[in-house]
XYZ file of C-alpha atoms in Angstrom:
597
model
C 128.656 102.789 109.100
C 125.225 103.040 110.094
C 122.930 100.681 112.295
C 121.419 99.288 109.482
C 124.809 98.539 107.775
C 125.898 96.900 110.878
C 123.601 94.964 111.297
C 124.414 93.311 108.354
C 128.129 93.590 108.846
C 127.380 91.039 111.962
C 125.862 88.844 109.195
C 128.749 89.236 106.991
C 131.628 88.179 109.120
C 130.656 84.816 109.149
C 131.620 84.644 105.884
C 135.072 84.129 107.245
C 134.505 82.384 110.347
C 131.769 80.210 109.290
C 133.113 80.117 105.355
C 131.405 76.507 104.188
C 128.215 76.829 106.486
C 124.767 77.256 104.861
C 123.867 80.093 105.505
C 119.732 79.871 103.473
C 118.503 76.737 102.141
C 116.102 77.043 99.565
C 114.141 74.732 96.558
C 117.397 75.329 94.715
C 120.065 74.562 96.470
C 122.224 76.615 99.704
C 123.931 79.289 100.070
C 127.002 79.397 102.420
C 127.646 81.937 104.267
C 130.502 82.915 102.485
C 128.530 83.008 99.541
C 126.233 85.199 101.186
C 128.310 87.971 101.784
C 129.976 88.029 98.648
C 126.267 88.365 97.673
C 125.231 91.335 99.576
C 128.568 93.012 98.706
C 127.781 92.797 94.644
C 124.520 93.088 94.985
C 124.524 95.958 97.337
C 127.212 98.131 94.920
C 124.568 97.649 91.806
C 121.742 98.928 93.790
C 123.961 102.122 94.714
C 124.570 102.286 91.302
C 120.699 102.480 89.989
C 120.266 105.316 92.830
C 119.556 102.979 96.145
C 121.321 105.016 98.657
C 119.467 105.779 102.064
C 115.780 105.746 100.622
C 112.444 103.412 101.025
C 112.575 100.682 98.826
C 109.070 98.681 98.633
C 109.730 94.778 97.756
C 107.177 92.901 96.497
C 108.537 89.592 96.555
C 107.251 86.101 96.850
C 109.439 84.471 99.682
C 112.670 83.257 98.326
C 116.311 83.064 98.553
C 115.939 85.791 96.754
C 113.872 88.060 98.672
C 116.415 87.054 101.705
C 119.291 88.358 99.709
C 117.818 91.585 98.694
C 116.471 92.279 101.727
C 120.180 91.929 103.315
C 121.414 94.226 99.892
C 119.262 97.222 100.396
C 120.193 97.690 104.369
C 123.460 97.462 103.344
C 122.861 100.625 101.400
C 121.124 102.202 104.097
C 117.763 101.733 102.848
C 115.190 101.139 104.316
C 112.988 98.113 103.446
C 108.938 97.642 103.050
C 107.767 94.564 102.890
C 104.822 93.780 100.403
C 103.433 90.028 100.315
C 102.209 89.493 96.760
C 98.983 88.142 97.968
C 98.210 91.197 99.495
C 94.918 92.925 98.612
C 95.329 95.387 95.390
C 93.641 98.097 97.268
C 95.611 97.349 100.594
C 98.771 97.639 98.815
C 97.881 101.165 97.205
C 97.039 101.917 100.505
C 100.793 101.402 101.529
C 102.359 102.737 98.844
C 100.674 105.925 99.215
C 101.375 105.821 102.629
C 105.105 105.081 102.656
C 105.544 106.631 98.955
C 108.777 104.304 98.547
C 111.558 105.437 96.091
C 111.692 102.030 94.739
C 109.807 98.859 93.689
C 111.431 95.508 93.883
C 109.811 91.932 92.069
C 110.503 89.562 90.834
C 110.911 90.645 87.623
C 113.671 93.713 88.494
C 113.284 97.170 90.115
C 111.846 100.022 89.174
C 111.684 103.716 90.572
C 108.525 105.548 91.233
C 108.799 108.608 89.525
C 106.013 110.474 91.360
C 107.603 109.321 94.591
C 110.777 111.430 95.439
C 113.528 110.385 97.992
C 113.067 111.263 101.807
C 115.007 111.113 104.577
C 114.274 108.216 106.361
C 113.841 109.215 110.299
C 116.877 107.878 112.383
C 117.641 104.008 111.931
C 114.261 103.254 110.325
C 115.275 100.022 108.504
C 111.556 98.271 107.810
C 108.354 99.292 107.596
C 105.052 96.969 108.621
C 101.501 98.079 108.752
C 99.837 97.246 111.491
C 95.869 97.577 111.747
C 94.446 101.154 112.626
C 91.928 102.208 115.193
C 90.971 105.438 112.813
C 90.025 103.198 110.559
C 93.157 103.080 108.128
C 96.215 100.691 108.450
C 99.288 102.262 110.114
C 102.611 102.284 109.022
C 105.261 101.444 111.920
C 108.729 102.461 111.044
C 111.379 100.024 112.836
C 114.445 99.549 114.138
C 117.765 98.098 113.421
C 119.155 98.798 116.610
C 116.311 96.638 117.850
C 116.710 94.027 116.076
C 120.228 93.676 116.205
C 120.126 93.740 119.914
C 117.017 91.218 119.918
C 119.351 88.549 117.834
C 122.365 89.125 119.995
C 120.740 88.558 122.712
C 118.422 85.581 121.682
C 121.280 83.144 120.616
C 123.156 82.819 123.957
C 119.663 83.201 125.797
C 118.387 80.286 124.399
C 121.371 78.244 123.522
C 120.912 78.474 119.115
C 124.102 78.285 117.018
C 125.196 76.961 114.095
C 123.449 73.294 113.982
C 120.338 75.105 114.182
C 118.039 75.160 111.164
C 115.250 78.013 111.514
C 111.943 77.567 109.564
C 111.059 80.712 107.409
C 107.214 80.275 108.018
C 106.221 83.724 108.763
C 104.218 85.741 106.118
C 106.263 88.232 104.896
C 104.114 91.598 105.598
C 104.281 90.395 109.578
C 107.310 91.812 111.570
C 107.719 88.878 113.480
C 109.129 87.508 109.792
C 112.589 89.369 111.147
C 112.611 86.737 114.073
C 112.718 83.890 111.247
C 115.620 86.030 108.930
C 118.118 87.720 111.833
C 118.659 86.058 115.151
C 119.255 82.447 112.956
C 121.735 84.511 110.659
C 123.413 86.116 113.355
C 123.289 82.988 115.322
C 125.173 81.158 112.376
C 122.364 79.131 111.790
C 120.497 78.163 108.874
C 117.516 79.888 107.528
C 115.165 77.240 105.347
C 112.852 78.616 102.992
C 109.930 76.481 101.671
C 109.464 75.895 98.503
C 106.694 77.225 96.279
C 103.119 75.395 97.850
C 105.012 73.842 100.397
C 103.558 74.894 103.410
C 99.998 76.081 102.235
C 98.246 72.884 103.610
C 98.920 72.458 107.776
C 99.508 68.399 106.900
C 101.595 69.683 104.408
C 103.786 72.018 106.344
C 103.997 69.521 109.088
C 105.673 67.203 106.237
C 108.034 69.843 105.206
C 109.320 70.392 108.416
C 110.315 66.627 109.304
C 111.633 66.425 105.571
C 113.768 69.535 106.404
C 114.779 68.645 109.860
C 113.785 71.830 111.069
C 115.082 72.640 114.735
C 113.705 76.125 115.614
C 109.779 77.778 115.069
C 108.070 80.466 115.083
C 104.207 79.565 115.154
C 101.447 81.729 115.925
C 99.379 79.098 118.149
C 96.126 79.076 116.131
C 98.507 78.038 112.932
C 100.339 75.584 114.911
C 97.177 73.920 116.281
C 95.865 73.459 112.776
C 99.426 71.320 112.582
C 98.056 69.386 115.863
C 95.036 68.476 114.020
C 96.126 67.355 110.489
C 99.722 66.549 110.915
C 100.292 63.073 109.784
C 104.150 62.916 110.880
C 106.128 63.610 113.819
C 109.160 66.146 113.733
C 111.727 64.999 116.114
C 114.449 67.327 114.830
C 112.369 70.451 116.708
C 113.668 71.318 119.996
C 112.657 74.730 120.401
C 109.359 76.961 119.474
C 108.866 80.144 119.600
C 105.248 81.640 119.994
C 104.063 84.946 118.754
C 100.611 86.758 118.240
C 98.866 85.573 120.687
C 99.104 83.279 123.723
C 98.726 79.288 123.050
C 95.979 77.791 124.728
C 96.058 74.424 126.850
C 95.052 72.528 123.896
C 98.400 73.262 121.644
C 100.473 73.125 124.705
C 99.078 69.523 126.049
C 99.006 68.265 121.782
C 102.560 69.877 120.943
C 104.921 66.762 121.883
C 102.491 64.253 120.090
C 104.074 65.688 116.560
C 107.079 67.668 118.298
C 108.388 64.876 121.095
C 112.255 66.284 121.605
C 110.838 70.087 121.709
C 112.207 70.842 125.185
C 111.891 74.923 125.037
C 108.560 76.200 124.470
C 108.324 80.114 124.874
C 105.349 82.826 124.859
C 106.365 86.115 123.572
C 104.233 89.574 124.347
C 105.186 92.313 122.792
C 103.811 94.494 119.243
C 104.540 95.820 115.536
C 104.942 99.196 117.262
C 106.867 97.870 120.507
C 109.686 95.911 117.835
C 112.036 94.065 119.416
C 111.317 95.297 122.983
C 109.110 92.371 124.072
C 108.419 90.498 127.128
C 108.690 86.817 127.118
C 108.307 83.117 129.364
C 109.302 79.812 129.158
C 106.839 77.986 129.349
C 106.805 75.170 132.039
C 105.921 71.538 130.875
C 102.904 71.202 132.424
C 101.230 74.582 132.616
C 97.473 75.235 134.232
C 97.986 79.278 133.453
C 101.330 81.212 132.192
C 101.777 84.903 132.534
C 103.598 87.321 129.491
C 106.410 87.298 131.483
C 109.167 89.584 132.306
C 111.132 91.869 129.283
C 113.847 90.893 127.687
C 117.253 93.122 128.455
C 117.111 97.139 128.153
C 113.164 96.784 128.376
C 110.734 97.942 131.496
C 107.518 98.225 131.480
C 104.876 100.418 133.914
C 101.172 101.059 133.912
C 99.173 103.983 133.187
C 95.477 104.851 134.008
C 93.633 103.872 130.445
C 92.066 107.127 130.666
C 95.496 108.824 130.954
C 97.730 111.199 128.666
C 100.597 109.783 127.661
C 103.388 111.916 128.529
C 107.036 111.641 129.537
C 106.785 113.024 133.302
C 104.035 110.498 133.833
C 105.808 107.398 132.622
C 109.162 108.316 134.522
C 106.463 108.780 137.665
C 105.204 105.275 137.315
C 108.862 103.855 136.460
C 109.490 105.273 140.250
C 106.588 104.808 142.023
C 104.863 101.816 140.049
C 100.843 100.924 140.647
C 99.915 97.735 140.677
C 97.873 97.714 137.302
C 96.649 99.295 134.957
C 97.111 100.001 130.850
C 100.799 98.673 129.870
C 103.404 100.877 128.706
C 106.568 99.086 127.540
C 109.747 101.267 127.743
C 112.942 100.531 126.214
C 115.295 101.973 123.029
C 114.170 99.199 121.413
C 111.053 100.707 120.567
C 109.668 100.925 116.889
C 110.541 104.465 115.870
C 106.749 105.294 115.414
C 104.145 105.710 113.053
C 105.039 106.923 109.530
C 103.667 110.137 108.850
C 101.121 110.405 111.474
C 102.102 112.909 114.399
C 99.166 112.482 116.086
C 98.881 109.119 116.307
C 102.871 109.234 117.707
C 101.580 111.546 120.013
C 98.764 109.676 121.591
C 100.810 106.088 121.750
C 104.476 107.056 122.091
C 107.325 109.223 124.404
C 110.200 109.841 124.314
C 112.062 109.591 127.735
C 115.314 110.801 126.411
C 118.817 109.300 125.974
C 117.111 107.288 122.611
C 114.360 105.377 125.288
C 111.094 105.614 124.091
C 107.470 104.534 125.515
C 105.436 102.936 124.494
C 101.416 102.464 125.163
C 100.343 99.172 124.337
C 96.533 99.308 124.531
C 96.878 96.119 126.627
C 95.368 95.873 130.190
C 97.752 94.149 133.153
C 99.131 93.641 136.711
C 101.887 91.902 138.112
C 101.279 88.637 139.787
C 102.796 86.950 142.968
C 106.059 86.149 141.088
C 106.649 89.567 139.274
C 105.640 87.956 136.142
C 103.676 90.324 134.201
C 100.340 89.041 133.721
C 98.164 90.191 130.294
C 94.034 90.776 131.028
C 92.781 92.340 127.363
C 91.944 95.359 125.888
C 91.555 98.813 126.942
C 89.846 98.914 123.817
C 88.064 96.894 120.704
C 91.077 95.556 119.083
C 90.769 91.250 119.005
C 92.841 89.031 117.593
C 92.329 86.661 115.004
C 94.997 84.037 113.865
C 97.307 86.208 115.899
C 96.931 89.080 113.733
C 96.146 92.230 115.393
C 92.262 93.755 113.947
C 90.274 96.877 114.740
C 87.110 96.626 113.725
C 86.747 100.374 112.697
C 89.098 99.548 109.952
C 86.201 96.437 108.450
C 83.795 99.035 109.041
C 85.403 101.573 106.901
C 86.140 98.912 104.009
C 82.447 97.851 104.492
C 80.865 101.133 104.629
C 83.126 102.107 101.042
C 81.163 100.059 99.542
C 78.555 100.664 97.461
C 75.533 98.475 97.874
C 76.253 99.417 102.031
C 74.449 102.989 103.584
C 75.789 102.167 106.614
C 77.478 99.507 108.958
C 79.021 98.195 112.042
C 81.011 95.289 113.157
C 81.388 93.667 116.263
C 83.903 90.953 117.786
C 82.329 88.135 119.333
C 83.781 84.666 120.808
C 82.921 81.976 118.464
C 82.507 79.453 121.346
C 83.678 75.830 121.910
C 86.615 74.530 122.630
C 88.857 77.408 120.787
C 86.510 80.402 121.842
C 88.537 82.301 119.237
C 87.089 85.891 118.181
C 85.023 86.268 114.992
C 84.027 89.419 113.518
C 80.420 90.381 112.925
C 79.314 92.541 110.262
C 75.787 94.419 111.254
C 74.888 95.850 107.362
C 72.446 98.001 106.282
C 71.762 97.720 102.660
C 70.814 99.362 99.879
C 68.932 97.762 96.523
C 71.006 95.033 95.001
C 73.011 94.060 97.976
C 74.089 90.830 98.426
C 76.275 89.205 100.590
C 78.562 86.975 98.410
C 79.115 90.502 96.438
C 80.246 92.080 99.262
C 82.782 89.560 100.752
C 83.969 88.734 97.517
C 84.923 92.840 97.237
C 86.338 92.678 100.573
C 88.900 90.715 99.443
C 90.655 93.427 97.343
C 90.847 95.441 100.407
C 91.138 93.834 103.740
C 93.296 90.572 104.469
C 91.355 86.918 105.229
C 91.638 87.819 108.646
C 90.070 90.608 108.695
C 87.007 89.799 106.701
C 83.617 89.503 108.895
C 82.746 86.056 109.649
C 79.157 86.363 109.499
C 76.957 89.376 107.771
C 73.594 89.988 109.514
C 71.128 92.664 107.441
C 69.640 95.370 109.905
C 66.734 98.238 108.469
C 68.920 100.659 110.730
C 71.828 100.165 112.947
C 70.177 100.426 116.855
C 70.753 103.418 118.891
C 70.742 103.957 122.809
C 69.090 107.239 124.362
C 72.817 108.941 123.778
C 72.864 108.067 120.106
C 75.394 105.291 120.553
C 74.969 101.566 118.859
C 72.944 99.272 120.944
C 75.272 96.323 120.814
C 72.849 94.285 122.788
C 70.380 95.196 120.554
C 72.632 93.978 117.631
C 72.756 90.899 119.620
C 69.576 90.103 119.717
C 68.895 90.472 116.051
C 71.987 88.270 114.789
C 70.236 85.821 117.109
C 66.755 86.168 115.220
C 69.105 85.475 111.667
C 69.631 82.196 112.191
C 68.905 80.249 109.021
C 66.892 76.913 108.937
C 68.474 74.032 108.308
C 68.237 72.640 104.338
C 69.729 69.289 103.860
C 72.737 69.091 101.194
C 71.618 67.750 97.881
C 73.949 65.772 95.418
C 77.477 64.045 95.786
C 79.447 67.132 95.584
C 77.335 69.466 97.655
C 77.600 66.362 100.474
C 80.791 66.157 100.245
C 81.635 69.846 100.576
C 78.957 69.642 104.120
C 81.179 66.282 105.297
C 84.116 68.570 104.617
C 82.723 71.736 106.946
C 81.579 69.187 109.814
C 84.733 67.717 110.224
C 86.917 70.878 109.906
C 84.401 72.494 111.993
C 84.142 69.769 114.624
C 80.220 69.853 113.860
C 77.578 67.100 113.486
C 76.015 68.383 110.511
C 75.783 71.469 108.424
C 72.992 72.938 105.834
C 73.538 73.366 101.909
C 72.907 76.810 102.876
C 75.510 77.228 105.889
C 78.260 79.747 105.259
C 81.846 78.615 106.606
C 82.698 81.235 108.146
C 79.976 82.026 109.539
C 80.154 79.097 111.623
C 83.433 79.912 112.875
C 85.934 78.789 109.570
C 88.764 81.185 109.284
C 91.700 81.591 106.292
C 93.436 78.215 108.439
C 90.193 76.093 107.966
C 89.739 77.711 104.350
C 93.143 76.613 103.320
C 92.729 73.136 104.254
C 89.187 72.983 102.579
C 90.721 74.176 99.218
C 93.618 71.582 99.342
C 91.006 68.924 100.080
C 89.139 70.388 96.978
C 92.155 69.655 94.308
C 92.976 66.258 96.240
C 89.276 65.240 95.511
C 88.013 66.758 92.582
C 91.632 68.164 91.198
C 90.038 71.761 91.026
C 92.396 74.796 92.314
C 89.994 77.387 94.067
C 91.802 80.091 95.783
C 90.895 81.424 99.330
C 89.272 84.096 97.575
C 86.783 81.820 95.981
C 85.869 80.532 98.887
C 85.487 84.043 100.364
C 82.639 84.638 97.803
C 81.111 81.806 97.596
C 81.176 80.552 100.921
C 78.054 78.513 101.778
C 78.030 74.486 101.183
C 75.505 75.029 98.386
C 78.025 77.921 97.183
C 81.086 75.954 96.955
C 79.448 73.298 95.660
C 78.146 74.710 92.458
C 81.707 76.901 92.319
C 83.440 73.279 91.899
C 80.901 71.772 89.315
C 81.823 75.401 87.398
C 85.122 74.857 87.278
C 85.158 71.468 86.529
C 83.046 71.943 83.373
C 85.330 74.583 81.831
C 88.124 72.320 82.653
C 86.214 69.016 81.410
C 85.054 71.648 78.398
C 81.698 69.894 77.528
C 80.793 70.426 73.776
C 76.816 69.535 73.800
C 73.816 70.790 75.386
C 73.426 66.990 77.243
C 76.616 67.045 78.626
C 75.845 70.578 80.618
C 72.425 69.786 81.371
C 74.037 66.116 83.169
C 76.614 68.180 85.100
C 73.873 70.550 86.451
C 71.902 67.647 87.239
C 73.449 67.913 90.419
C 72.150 71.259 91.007
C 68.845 71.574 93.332
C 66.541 74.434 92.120
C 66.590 75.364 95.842
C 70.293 75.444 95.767
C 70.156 77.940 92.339
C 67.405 80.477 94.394
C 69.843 80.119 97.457
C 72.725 81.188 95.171
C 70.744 84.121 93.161
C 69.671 85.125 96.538
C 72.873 85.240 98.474
């Protein structure tokens, strides 16, 4: 028996001890947990039997029971599982195909095999592959562990007192690896795992519904997410007495709003750690009233060290600075708990990981830190670009490779910037030089068949040519200075809709007013703020756009005439009167805004 197939053996022998416990709750029902491992055991022989034995299996899979289930069935076989959201961008998901070149496909429809992708060995106790964003400019494929993660959920049960009462939302998108933190320490725990249903939890007031209505116990939030709850929730959710979060560190805001919708939540905890770093993280509870909280310190069978920034990684110098540590510096977590690497890509291994023998591994975070006056370890930034945006990890060489692919772009660069206020969250700005025909709205609306919402540039700014320094570098404070000089003018919103879609982006926004020609991202929306504008959209007008829509249109004016389209070919108007009175509405400024976008 393999890692992988114990790790679902621990799963499995509840089935005994914990026989008429639910094991997953989902829109259709439960499933005990004897029911479960009857499950996997069926499920798991007729995978073997169609050829799963051992090999990458790719599942594309909106989150279910089902998903859950499979997920279980194929470790059990010793495969080894890649996640694939089915909102993920078609030419993202090529990308990670080609890159893992899986032996099989999983929907929801059935499984197929991928003829032109023949089996491989999969490296040691590789048991999931995420992608995680790439510095070269592509995403990278991180191959994990199940030892990890088996240790991580034994571990995190008696740790932090969860059992079998326990009901564990499954909020985490499923081409994130902290999704294992909502799936395996719950079912190894005993606990329950509750899956939303279908639109459930696309809406932050509506998510903070479903978890009261579910009586969910234990989260996993990535702070900018959960503050969204703080701002829209309607409800409160007594049930929840622990959260759990991950991607980035919550500000003072969350922390001081959390108890007005979560009042019995009496363990809060901040975990530091990475895709590539798995389950070898380094956590804190975090104290009721904190001013400042450091990372913390590593969870068992983890260290950590740090290196010059401008250092080789190698094996002698990481056992040097285990022994003889310096104060600060770039942070290396080591631990066999490690992610098993990058996928194919020796040199990247090479530059970020080493192996220390005896199955340890190190790894170089990338993050800058010291140890403070408690021997808490403290987290400072970057040693290089990377930012984070709704706690998901983005270089910006990988926007400026989808943005220079494209074909109304000669060249291009992109910047992070803080967005200022209250959240000071980082926004990406794209610094485009264009070539005949460009337009902006055609451009984001391409990106979104190739980068995720997160990763999309908040704000476009046209440049002749990018600016150079003396050594042929780009000028950033030269691109500064001309996204200052782009500043629009202010054109006042014209017609019911178009003022209601400006009402809309001042309040999300926290704004006093916004022009027709204003572009929501621009002014610091992101895919949180973009959600909640769309739901508000069918609530008021009962018109679905997608996040997508609002991606290309994206200015008041924009969205404005995007709803008046859609409610025409919904309303189907059969005479030339009837179209003319619907695009009544319509400005002649806000048509040359539109053509000129």
């Amino acid at each position: 028996m393999n890692t992988k197939q114990r790790l679902v053996q621990v799963i499995r022998s509840h089935a005994d001890e914990l026989e008429p416990d639910i094991a997953i709750e989902h829109a259709g029902g439960s499933i005990t947990y004897r029911e479960l491992g009857k499950y996997i055991d069926d499920r798991a022989a007729e995978l073997e039997a169609r050829g799963v034995r051992d090999t990458f299996v790719a599942m594309e899979r909106a989150k279910s029971a089902e998903f859950l289930l499979d997920f279980l069935a194929v470790l059990a076989t010793g495969g080894t599982v890649l996640p694939i959201d089915p909102d993920t961008p078609t030419d993202r998901r090529a990308i990670f195909l080609d890159m893992v070149r899986p032996e099989f496909l999983l929907t929801d429809t059935g499984m197929v095999r991928l003829d032109n992708h023949p089996r491989r060995q999969v490296p040691g106790d590789g048991a999931f592959v995420y992608f995680t964003s790439g510095s070269t400019g592509t995403p990278k494929p991180v191959l994990g562990s199940a030892a990890s993660v088996l240790s991580f959920a034994e571990w995190f049960g008696p740790e932090f007192g969860i059992g079998p009462r326990d009901r564990f939302a499954f909020l985490t998108g499923l081409s994130f690896e902290a999704s294992l933190r909502d799936m395996f320490p719950p079912l190894v725990a005993g606990a329950t795992v509750v899956i939303p249903e279908p639109g459930a939890t696309e809406e932050p007031e509506a998510t903070v519904s479903w978890l009261a209505r579910r009586r969910i116990s234990v989260i996993t939030a990535v702070p900018s997410v959960a503050r969204a709850w703080l701002h829209h929730g309607r409800v409160t959710c007594p049930a929840v007495h622990a959260v759990f979060f991950v991607g980035e560190p919550p500000a003072a805001d969350v922390l001081s709003g959390w108890p007005t919708l979560f009042p019995n939540t009496t363990l809060r905890v901040n975990s530091y750690g990475s895709t590539e770093s798995g389950q070898a993280t380094v956590y804190k509870r975090i104290p009721a009233e904190p001013a400042t909280f450091p990372a913390g310190r590593p969870v068992p069978g983890t260290s950590y060290c740090f290196i010059e920034p401008d250092a080789v990684l190698d094996a002698d110098l990481v056992r040097a600075r285990l022994t003889q540590p310096v104060p600060s510096g770039e942070i290396v977590l080591v631990s066999r708990s490690c992610s098993h690497g990058y996928l194919n890509m020796p040199e990247e291994n090479a530059a970020r990981f080493a192996a220390l023998g005896d199955g340890v591994i190190a790894y170089r975070t990338g993050d800058l830190g010291h140890v403070d006056e408690h021997g808490d370890l403290v987290v400072l930034g970057r040693a290089d670009d990377e930012v984070k945006i709704n706690g998901v990890r983005v270089h910006p060489a990988e926007v400026v490779r989808a943005v220079r692919a494209h074909p109304s772009v000669r060249d291009a660069f992109v910047t992070a910037t803080r967005a200022g206020g209250a959240r000071e969250e980082a926004r990406l700005t794209a610094y485009v030089v264009p070539t005949a025909g460009f337009t902006v709205a055609d451009l984001r609306r391409d990106l979104t068949s190739a980068l995720p919402a997160a990763m999309i540039p908040a704000r476009f700014v046209e440049v002749a040519e990018l600016p150079r320094t003396r050594t042929g570098k780009i000028d950033r404070a030269a691109l500064t200075e001309l996204a200052a000089r782009d500043e629009p003018e202010y054109i006042a919103p014209h017609g019911d809709i178009e003022c209601w879609v400006a009402d809309r982006f001042a309040e999300l926004l926290g704004v006093e007013r916004v022009s027709a020609a204003d572009d929501l991202f621009v002014l610091g929306g992101d895919s949180i703020m973009a959600t909640q504008l769309t739901s508000r959209i069918w609530q008021e007008f009962d018109v679905r756009l997608s996040q997508r829509d609002l991606f290309a249109a994206a200015t008041v004016a924009g969205i404005g005439i995007t709803i008046m389209e859609r409610r025409l070919l919904a309303d189907g108007p059969t005479d030339l009167d009837a179209l003319l009175d619907a695009l009544g509405e319509v400005s002649d400024g806000d048509l040359q805004r539109e053509e000129t976008s």
